[in-house]
Structure formats: structure tokens, C-alpha cells
Amino acid sequence: MPPKRKASSILSSSPKKRLAAGKPEISSKETQSTTTHITTGAAHQTRSANHPTPKVQRTYGKRHNIERTATVLENSVAGQKDDVLSDVNLEPELSTHSPEKARKHRANALSSPKRRSKRVTNVSSPARRTCVFVEIPPLPQRKRISPSLPPTDDTPRLSSSPKTTADVVGTLHYNEPIFSKHLPPRFHPCLDAQKNAILRNLRDISKLFDEDEPPSSDTTSRKQLADLLVGTISRSEGNSCLLLGPRGSGKSKILDSCIKSLPEPPIIIRLSGWIHKNDRLAMREIAYQLGQQTGQSFSQPDEGDIYDEQNGNPFLDRPNSETIQIGMELPPSSHLPALISVIPTLSRPTIIILDAFDLFALHPRQALLYCLLDTVQGCRTSMSNKGLAVVGLTSRIDAINLLEKRVKSRFSGRVIRTTVTPTIQQWLALTRRALCPQKSTLQQDEDVLKEWDSAWDTRVSALLGDRAVVDVIKETIGFAKDSSLLFRILTNTVIQLSTHSPFPSSAALLQAVSSQRCRPLLYEVLDLPYPVLCLAIAAVHSMTSGHEFFTFEMLFSTFRDQFRASMAAPVHVDGGSIGMVRCSKSILLNAFEHLVSCRIFVPATALTGATAREFARYSTVLGRDEVRRIVEKTGQTMLKKWLSKAE
Amino acid sequence: MQLAELISTPFVFLCDPIALSTTTAAVKAVLDRPDVVHIHVDAVAAFTQRLLFTAILGDSCDSWDAFLHGLQVLHAQKAHSAFVITIEHVYRLKERVPDAIVPLTRLAELSQLELTVVFLSQTQWQDIKPPLGASPEPYYIDPKPLSKPDIIQTLSARYDALLSSTYGPAFEQLYTHYIAMVCEVCFPFTHDIDELAYIAAARWPGFVKPVLSSSSPPSEDTRLRLLRAFTPTITSALESLHPRLTNAADWAAANDPDPNILNQPLHPTPISQQPENGLSSLPRMSKYILVASYIASTNPAKSDLRMFGRGLDEKKRRRRGTRVQTKTKQIPSHLLGPSPFPIDRMIAILGALLEDNDVDTRIPHPEFTIPGEYTDMEISRVAIYNAVMELASMRLLIRTSPPDRIDGPPMFKSAISQDTALLLAKQLQIPLNDLLWM
């Protein structure tokens, strides 16, 4: 691809960027390992209070020396010219992007009208069963979103007036530079504010999407849903629909934004299949939420009826007096139709949201769904009645097929689909937006803030222009098109920021990926104590000899034999014995129980009181290869030899 | 720690298989801030849904709805602070209240509140994760375990708080060296800082005793001799204190050193006493019964004739049968644990043991003429059955058949270890090793 090659050749002009992008694989690997060291050190530091270990300090120094000397080199050798150059470099990069975009856009323009018209007919057709499947069309809007230039208000300043940025960067040389070895103290509040803003941003995922022009598939489904709800609100229709889409594709987000934009506030009842495991629980919650939103006057007599009924019936078992006092007794299921049919007669229209819709379909006889959908269907448009909308959210594709026939026939069959953000450009733009949030105003010097903002933006642009980073993000969305995964990675990256490394780096991002996406096997990371290792090796021996299940006594006798064998031929190196260390039975038993509590050893049979703990049978979850890697990491020769006997 | 800044993430999973208690303490310390409402729940204690709700809300409620409403009220009361719920030992939750895991992981979205749920666990998320992807993926935190220098530093730093008032500042240097020695010995065996601190606390009074008379810090030479003299005792402290065979105070009292230890030549470490579980006070016949039951539990029933049969071909005795070669090595039965036996079999073995080993100690009875007649009388006494029941009540024998069953003989199994059995056999002068099948 010509634009990419061009970009990399431009990058290679500045020495620091070459360091970052020129040989991404090697450098990232190296830096990754060093950073792991450093974070370890950091963790230790925080734990052991105010005694930082000298070793850790040294690694800090080393790594930063490398990075910072690169920066200093860049600054001193190239000087201001280089800064201007790099800023100018941003421009051609942009311009190379835009023709390509234009070309694509033209291609889209050719194909899109047809598709759009189709969609329009689909939407406007009054057929009851309208299943609108929106595929991911190439977006005309995408032109505005480019990886290096999302429409935040900071960036135009950066790109449109390169001179001012150059000036700002230029002033950095005179004063204490922001890219110096440690962050100058005056920027510390900025860093903290930035971190907090980003973390808050990453929590409120919906905000991130809203800022953006939403992808067109979302627009369609949003419009459909909004039309539906508006119909319910303003024309008192009874409506039902299903929002279908994979996890993290923004079902709840679309729904919430639609509800927010409604002309008058409806009664909203939120139910979740995860906690309303049966209809009676759901009914009670409906009654409660109705009571909350309409005022006591309505729901109280209704609930009073329930209790009267139950008080009159001496055969109903009562949970206990306490719950009755709280008024939390479950209503009888016979009350269900009465409760649901009351809903359209309320003073305001109602929207019932069923999260995890598929789980409601698993309730016996689907009574709740039947009642709800029956009421929806029978909802007559008149002045006395208000509308009722039932919106189900699910990620299960065959959710409709779960419905019984009588329920299905009352369901309108509208399925609105949501899809995830389709292209890498949009993901990059999303990342960009996540990392450059709108900050709350600080009690800070205006200049300092400006300087910080521009520095931050430059660094984020550099980060997102890095080939390695783009690859990683590509990989991540190839792994799971789930924005929460990306956001977890970003959260980790941001949390690693400190005054020592105040800007996000590709190395930090890669490390975040390893800790959040494809996690390494936990026990390879930890160094396990000696008795635990011995037991793990003994368990491998037991498996090798064909006994999948073992007791502690078996492991212990294996260990004891090995220990005796190693004592019989003591090996001394430099005056110290490198034989196996003695380990008493009780200590090993202790280690054994630790492994059991960690679920590394899993009980093979149900434990009874009659079996002594030494003789309970277990199996191990650690395979031979895993144990070998763990043992090799510890570097104990005797253990390695012992393990190798099992192969 | 990362957690302090993470209070904006809805669901965090923290896994520490080495020392969860230390991590929990650290988490509590981090979250102990005025602007954070922190609720800590131990899933060991909250073993039902109601208890879990009570532990979080401090108020009893019976369903998730009521819980969420309570949570919303609680959140509204403390509006301007972050809300964190930490749950320790999550695996117990999975065993006891499996339904609670999904709602807990989705608590923020279910309650529509900004709160953080932190799971603290010894196991990994994939062991707890509910099926079908019902829970959102957590944000992972892997705390790094403390390294040896860190532990030494942390423990040495506690001198001021713990011991300075008792021993004065003079011994601080010595304490640092002492901690280093304890860690040197014990660190390979346990990485838990609390355990190390416990062992160090148990030995310190005895360690400092020889030099306590002089209030000045000991010289380099004295210190080295001190360390050398006490290193072996640290190992024995580890062996009895780490598995909690005894407690620190008792151990310190039992191992109180001679004040002149420095002037004596190094003596070998006393062999730690094997706990006898009060077996030495048992009557002689009960010991025989225990040994017989151990044999009955360990040997296969078909080997009894070979082992104890008294026939013409006594040469064949004690020879192991030629077994068919199988692919997998057979495991010795004493490693697999005791198997149940009918009481009749045990009594028969008891008879054989008595006949072999006990005859010489008896007072001669001329009225018994047939060989073994006396033993027959001996083993059919009610006292034997009585002793068996008594041993069962002491849990030295375990009754495996229900007590109200009438048909068939009652089944028992031995509950003593091989070491104990060998010890008893030695006291009774029975060659137990020859009598065991394999």
C-alpha cells in the first residue's frame, strides 16, 4: 500500500520514531520485557511502603536513559527544525489519506443509493413482521474519521496551525522540557486530571460513541427503535420488538439514547433475566417499579389485595414474618394477568425493558411474556388507554424460536439488529477519542495546560500512527469485536502512566494486551515455593506411570524416594550441595492443601469425613509441559532432572 | 496499587494464589479512604444468598430486587463517594451460591449505579466464569508476590512498632540480621509474609535471650555465633509452626534455649518428637487390635491365608504371589489408604498375631491342651468387642457400615498412619514389615 510505505519512510526521518516504528517487533519485545520488570518493581515499591529496592531503581534509570536520550538526541540534533518537519510530516500523511478516502467514497457513492433506497422501503413498509437485517455498508461519513485526525476540538488546532505547535514545542526547549526524563512537577496535576478523565471516559462507553457520528447501521436501528417508541408514546400504540446483537454492540446504549430523546418521560420498567428467574419475582419487581414511578396511590391497594388474599389463605406457607413486614412477599402467579392488564390504563405510557430476553423465554409456560405480549397486541388506540412497548434485549440469535407458538404469534416479530463498529479506522478513531477526552477545567496556568494538551495530543497521534500499535488493535478486534476488551487494554495502559513515563507508549500498550487479552498461564508467572513444585512434579510422575488420580501419600512416597536417591549421590558445586532440600511430611501436606485450595489439585471423588486427607484422591490440572516451564524458570537443577525422568 | 485508580471500572478480578490474605489486607488499606465506600465480604462467611446480601447491605433482604433497591438507597446516602464491593474467596461463592456470580458481575448495570465489584480469589477467572459468557470479562489485576528482599525489608521495618518498646533500639541491627536468617531458611518453603513473620516472632525471644543481659548491641563475632547456633532451630520451628502442629507461644516455651548456648559447642538438633496421639497409654490388647486392623486394612483379603496360614507348607508363607505383569505399576495399598474390612477378619488376624507373639507372656494354663485354644478363648472375649468400640469412638478405627445394620459383620477401617502402626508394632515386638503384603 503506497500511503503506508510513505508514512514509514517519513517516520524513519526522525530518529526516535525510527526507534519506535522502524523495527517494531524487536524493540517492542525488548521493551515489553523491561516494562514487566519495571511494573513488578512498581508493585513491590507500593507494597513495601517507602523502601524502594535499589535494583528496581536501577532498571528505572536504565530504561529511561535509553528512551530519554533518544528524545534528547532528537531535540538537540534536529532542534526546532525537526519539530517543524515532523509537524509538516503530519500534513502529507493526512493528504495521502484523503485521496484514498475520496476514491473509496466515490465507489461507495456508486453502490450506496440502491442499497439505501432498499432500506428505506423496508422501513416504511407497514408489514407487521419486518426483520431488518442491516449489513455493514461502507460509510460515507467515514471520510471525516481518519486514524490520525478524529473530530475532537484539540486536534484541529494541532493540524491547522502547525506553526503555533512548533512554537509551543519550541518554547519547551527553553523552559524545562515536557519530554524530559521526569515529568516536571508543574505538569503533575495535568497528568492526574488526564488519567482520571480517561478512566471516567472509559467507564462511560456510551459517551464515546455519542460524540461520534454513529455508524449508519446504528443510525438505522436507532431510527427504527425511536419510531417505535414514539409511536407508543404519542399515539398510544402497543409495540413489541427485539434488539438483537452481539455483546458490546450497543443494544442498551441505543435503547437508552432513544428513551432519553422521547418527547415525554414514560414509565420505564427494567427487568433482567439474570435476576428475575421466575415470573413471580418479575411480577413483584414490576409492581415495585410501577409503585416507584407512579406514586404510592396506585400500586399500594393493588399490593394490598395480594396480601389480603394471602392472609385469608391459611394453607399458604409463609417465608417468615420479617419479609411480610418489609412487604416483600411474592405475589401468587394467578395475579399476573391482572397486574399486566393494569399497565395500559396508567396515566403515562410504559416501556418494559427485558434484558436477557432469552432467559425469560425459559420461564415455565412463558406466562409473563404471554401476558405482556397479549396486552401489547390488544392495546387499543383510544384516549383512555396509554401505550405499552415491550423491548427485549438479547444476544441470542434464535431467541424468537424459543418462544412458544401462542407467544410468538402475539409478538410483532420486529427484530432490530445492532452491529459492532466495523472498520479499523473507526476503532482507531475510537481509541483516539478514548485517549483524548474533554477534561474538566483545572485550576492551572493556562499556558501549562495548553502545553500539556498539545504534548499529549502529539504523543497520542504518534502512538496511533505507530505500525505496531495499529497491528495490535487490528489483532484485538480480530480477536473479539468487543469494545470493552479494547477499553480494558486502554485502561491498563493509562493506569501504567506515572510521572516517570507520563505518555502512553506502544510498549505499555503491548504489555496491557498481554495482561488483559490473552493472559499468560498464571503459574508460569509466579514463582512457586519449593514444596509446591515438588508436589507438582510428583503429580506429573504419577500421571506418567498411568495413575491419573493420586493421593498425598503417593506423592509423598515419590518425593521421598527421589530425595533418598539424591542424598545417596550428593553433588557439590562450589562447596554447596545442589541436592534436593529436605522437606518434612507436614510441610508437604501443608503445600498440598494449598494446592487444593488453589484448585490446582482437583478432588476426583467427593470428600467424606471417613477419608483421611492424606488418602483423598485428586487429579492435577497442570500438564507436564506447564510444570516443565515452571520448573525451568526456577532453575533448580535437581528438580529439572527429576522432572525429566518422567518423560 | 492499581486498584485505587480503578474504582471507575465496574468489574475487577484479582487473583493471587500465593498469599491472598496479604493481598486482601493491602486492598483494604488502599481502599480505606474517606472518599471511598468500601464493603468487604468474605464468601466463606456469606454462604447463602441471604447472608451475602446481609453482609453487603447490613440489612436482611430475600431477593435480588430487594438487594438492588437497598443498594440504590445506600448509594444515594453516600452520593459523592466511590462505591467498592470486594468479595474474597470467590470460589466458595461458586460452590455455595452459584446463582449469585452472574448478577454480582453485572451489578453495575443491573443497579444502574456507578460501583465497582472486585473479586479476590486464589483461583483464576476461567475456573469461576459462568458458562455461556453470561458474565462480562473482568479487568484483570495480577499482584506480584513479594520477593525475598522485600519481605526482609518489610519485616525488619516492623521492629520499631513491635519490639522497640520491649527490647530498646539497641537490637534493631541484630533483628534485621535475624530476619534475614529466618527468610534465608524459610523462604524456599513458604512465600507468605504472614507465615514468615509468625515463625520469626516465635523464635525471637529465645534468640535474643543469650545476649539480653548486656543492653548494648552484640559484637560482630557474637552475632555470627548466635546466628549459627540458632539456624537449625529455625528449621524445626518451620516444620512445626508452618503446618501449625503447635502454636508459637507453646513452641517458644518448649524450645527455650539454654542461656549459655553460646559457650557450648554446637550440638546436633534434637530430633523432633513424633506426636503419639496418646497411643502409649492404650492397653496392650488395644494396641494389638490397632496393629491387626492396620494389617486388615492394608493387605488384600486373599493374602491372609498366605500370611497367617499355619499348615504344612509353611515355607510358602510370606511369599508374594506372582502377579500378572500389567502396564501400569500397581500402587502399594498403604499409599491408597485403608480399605474397609469385616470385624471377623480383623479378629482372625488378631488371633494369629496373638498366637505368634503373645503366647510367651501368658501365665501357663494347663487346662488348655490344644495349641491355640487359649488364644481362641482370648479373642472371643467380650472385652475385645468392647475395645473395638472404644477405639472406634476414639476415631482410631472408623466404622464404615451404619451402626443400625444387623445383617453381616460390622465393617471398620483403620485410621492410624503407617508410622504409628510401625511404632506400635515395635512396642509389641511384632515384625510388621514382614506381615504387610506389599
Tab-separated table of N, CA, C and O in Angstrom, chain A residues 536-550 554-555 618-625 627 646, chain B residues 328:
chain	number	residue	atom	x	y	z
A	536	ALA	N	4.033	-30.812	42.493
A	536	ALA	CA	3.596	-30.745	41.097
A	536	ALA	C	4.373	-31.748	40.254
A	536	ALA	O	3.808	-32.444	39.405
A	537	ILE	N	5.677	-31.844	40.512
A	537	ILE	CA	6.484	-32.797	39.743
A	537	ILE	C	6.063	-34.228	40.078
A	537	ILE	O	5.922	-35.081	39.188
A	538	ALA	N	5.842	-34.486	41.363
A	538	ALA	CA	5.427	-35.830	41.755
A	538	ALA	C	4.103	-36.192	41.093
A	538	ALA	O	3.903	-37.340	40.685
A	539	ALA	N	3.226	-35.200	40.965
A	539	ALA	CA	1.942	-35.463	40.312
A	539	ALA	C	2.152	-35.810	38.851
A	539	ALA	O	1.484	-36.703	38.315
A	540	VAL	N	3.108	-35.135	38.217
A	540	VAL	CA	3.409	-35.465	36.819
A	540	VAL	C	3.925	-36.893	36.719
A	540	VAL	O	3.537	-37.660	35.834
A	541	HIS	N	4.777	-37.272	37.678
A	541	HIS	CA	5.280	-38.659	37.691
A	541	HIS	C	4.134	-39.646	37.824
A	541	HIS	O	4.116	-40.686	37.163
A	542	SER	N	3.204	-39.300	38.690
A	542	SER	CA	2.072	-40.193	38.895
A	542	SER	C	1.272	-40.351	37.607
A	542	SER	O	0.850	-41.446	37.253
A	543	MET	N	1.117	-39.238	36.888
A	543	MET	CA	0.377	-39.328	35.628
A	543	MET	C	1.144	-40.150	34.613
A	543	MET	O	0.565	-40.927	33.861
A	544	THR	N	2.470	-39.971	34.596
A	544	THR	CA	3.274	-40.694	33.625
A	544	THR	C	3.180	-42.192	33.849
A	544	THR	O	3.143	-42.972	32.902
A	545	SER	N	3.113	-42.586	35.126
A	545	SER	CA	3.056	-44.021	35.384
A	545	SER	C	1.635	-44.548	35.256
A	545	SER	O	1.361	-45.675	35.632
A	546	GLY	N	0.760	-43.731	34.737
A	546	GLY	CA	-0.559	-44.230	34.388
A	546	GLY	C	-1.610	-44.047	35.459
A	546	GLY	O	-2.719	-44.525	35.316
A	547	HIS	N	-1.254	-43.354	36.540
A	547	HIS	CA	-2.259	-43.144	37.578
A	547	HIS	C	-2.746	-41.705	37.500
A	547	HIS	O	-2.054	-40.787	37.922
A	548	GLU	N	-3.906	-41.568	36.972
A	548	GLU	CA	-4.402	-40.210	36.782
A	548	GLU	C	-4.761	-39.569	38.113
A	548	GLU	O	-4.599	-38.382	38.323
A	549	PHE	N	-5.260	-40.402	39.015
A	549	PHE	CA	-5.632	-39.886	40.328
A	549	PHE	C	-4.584	-40.313	41.350
A	549	PHE	O	-4.042	-41.407	41.265
A	550	PHE	N	-4.341	-39.423	42.255
A	550	PHE	CA	-3.295	-39.734	43.233
A	550	PHE	C	-3.734	-39.272	44.608
A	550	PHE	O	-4.625	-38.436	44.751
A	554	MET	N	0.872	-41.030	47.953
A	554	MET	CA	1.599	-41.447	46.751
A	554	MET	C	2.620	-40.384	46.368
A	554	MET	O	3.787	-40.698	46.073
A	555	LEU	N	2.194	-39.140	46.366
A	555	LEU	CA	3.125	-38.074	46.006
A	555	LEU	C	4.281	-38.034	46.994
A	555	LEU	O	5.439	-37.857	46.618
A	618	TYR	N	-7.003	-37.102	44.187
A	618	TYR	CA	-7.010	-35.834	43.450
A	618	TYR	C	-6.447	-36.057	42.052
A	618	TYR	O	-5.747	-37.037	41.795
A	619	SER	N	-6.723	-35.101	41.188
A	619	SER	CA	-6.002	-35.068	39.915
A	619	SER	C	-5.482	-33.648	39.746
A	619	SER	O	-5.950	-32.721	40.395
A	620	THR	N	-4.508	-33.502	38.888
A	620	THR	CA	-3.899	-32.180	38.736
A	620	THR	C	-4.347	-31.528	37.437
A	620	THR	O	-4.657	-32.226	36.467
A	621	VAL	N	-4.390	-30.221	37.441
A	621	VAL	CA	-4.753	-29.523	36.207
A	621	VAL	C	-3.511	-29.091	35.427
A	621	VAL	O	-3.615	-28.681	34.278
A	622	LEU	N	-2.356	-29.170	36.063
A	622	LEU	CA	-1.133	-28.748	35.382
A	622	LEU	C	-0.590	-29.914	34.555
A	622	LEU	O	-0.368	-31.002	35.092
A	623	GLY	N	-0.412	-29.680	33.299
A	623	GLY	CA	0.147	-30.713	32.448
A	623	GLY	C	1.656	-30.758	32.577
A	623	GLY	O	2.262	-29.939	33.265
A	624	ARG	N	2.263	-31.722	31.897
A	624	ARG	CA	3.704	-31.870	32.036
A	624	ARG	C	4.457	-30.668	31.466
A	624	ARG	O	5.414	-30.189	32.053
A	625	ASP	N	3.972	-30.191	30.340
A	625	ASP	CA	4.674	-29.061	29.711
A	625	ASP	C	4.631	-27.825	30.604
A	625	ASP	O	5.618	-27.110	30.735
A	627	VAL	N	4.316	-27.746	33.864
A	627	VAL	CA	5.219	-27.947	35.006
A	627	VAL	C	6.655	-27.764	34.557
A	627	VAL	O	7.461	-27.153	35.265
A	646	ALA	N	10.402	-38.235	34.148
A	646	ALA	CA	9.014	-38.614	33.872
A	646	ALA	C	8.733	-38.673	32.388
A	646	ALA	O	7.641	-39.021	31.993
B	328	THR	N	0.565	-50.603	33.855
B	328	THR	CA	0.780	-49.600	34.893
B	328	THR	C	1.259	-50.275	36.160
B	328	THR	O	0.801	-51.357	36.508
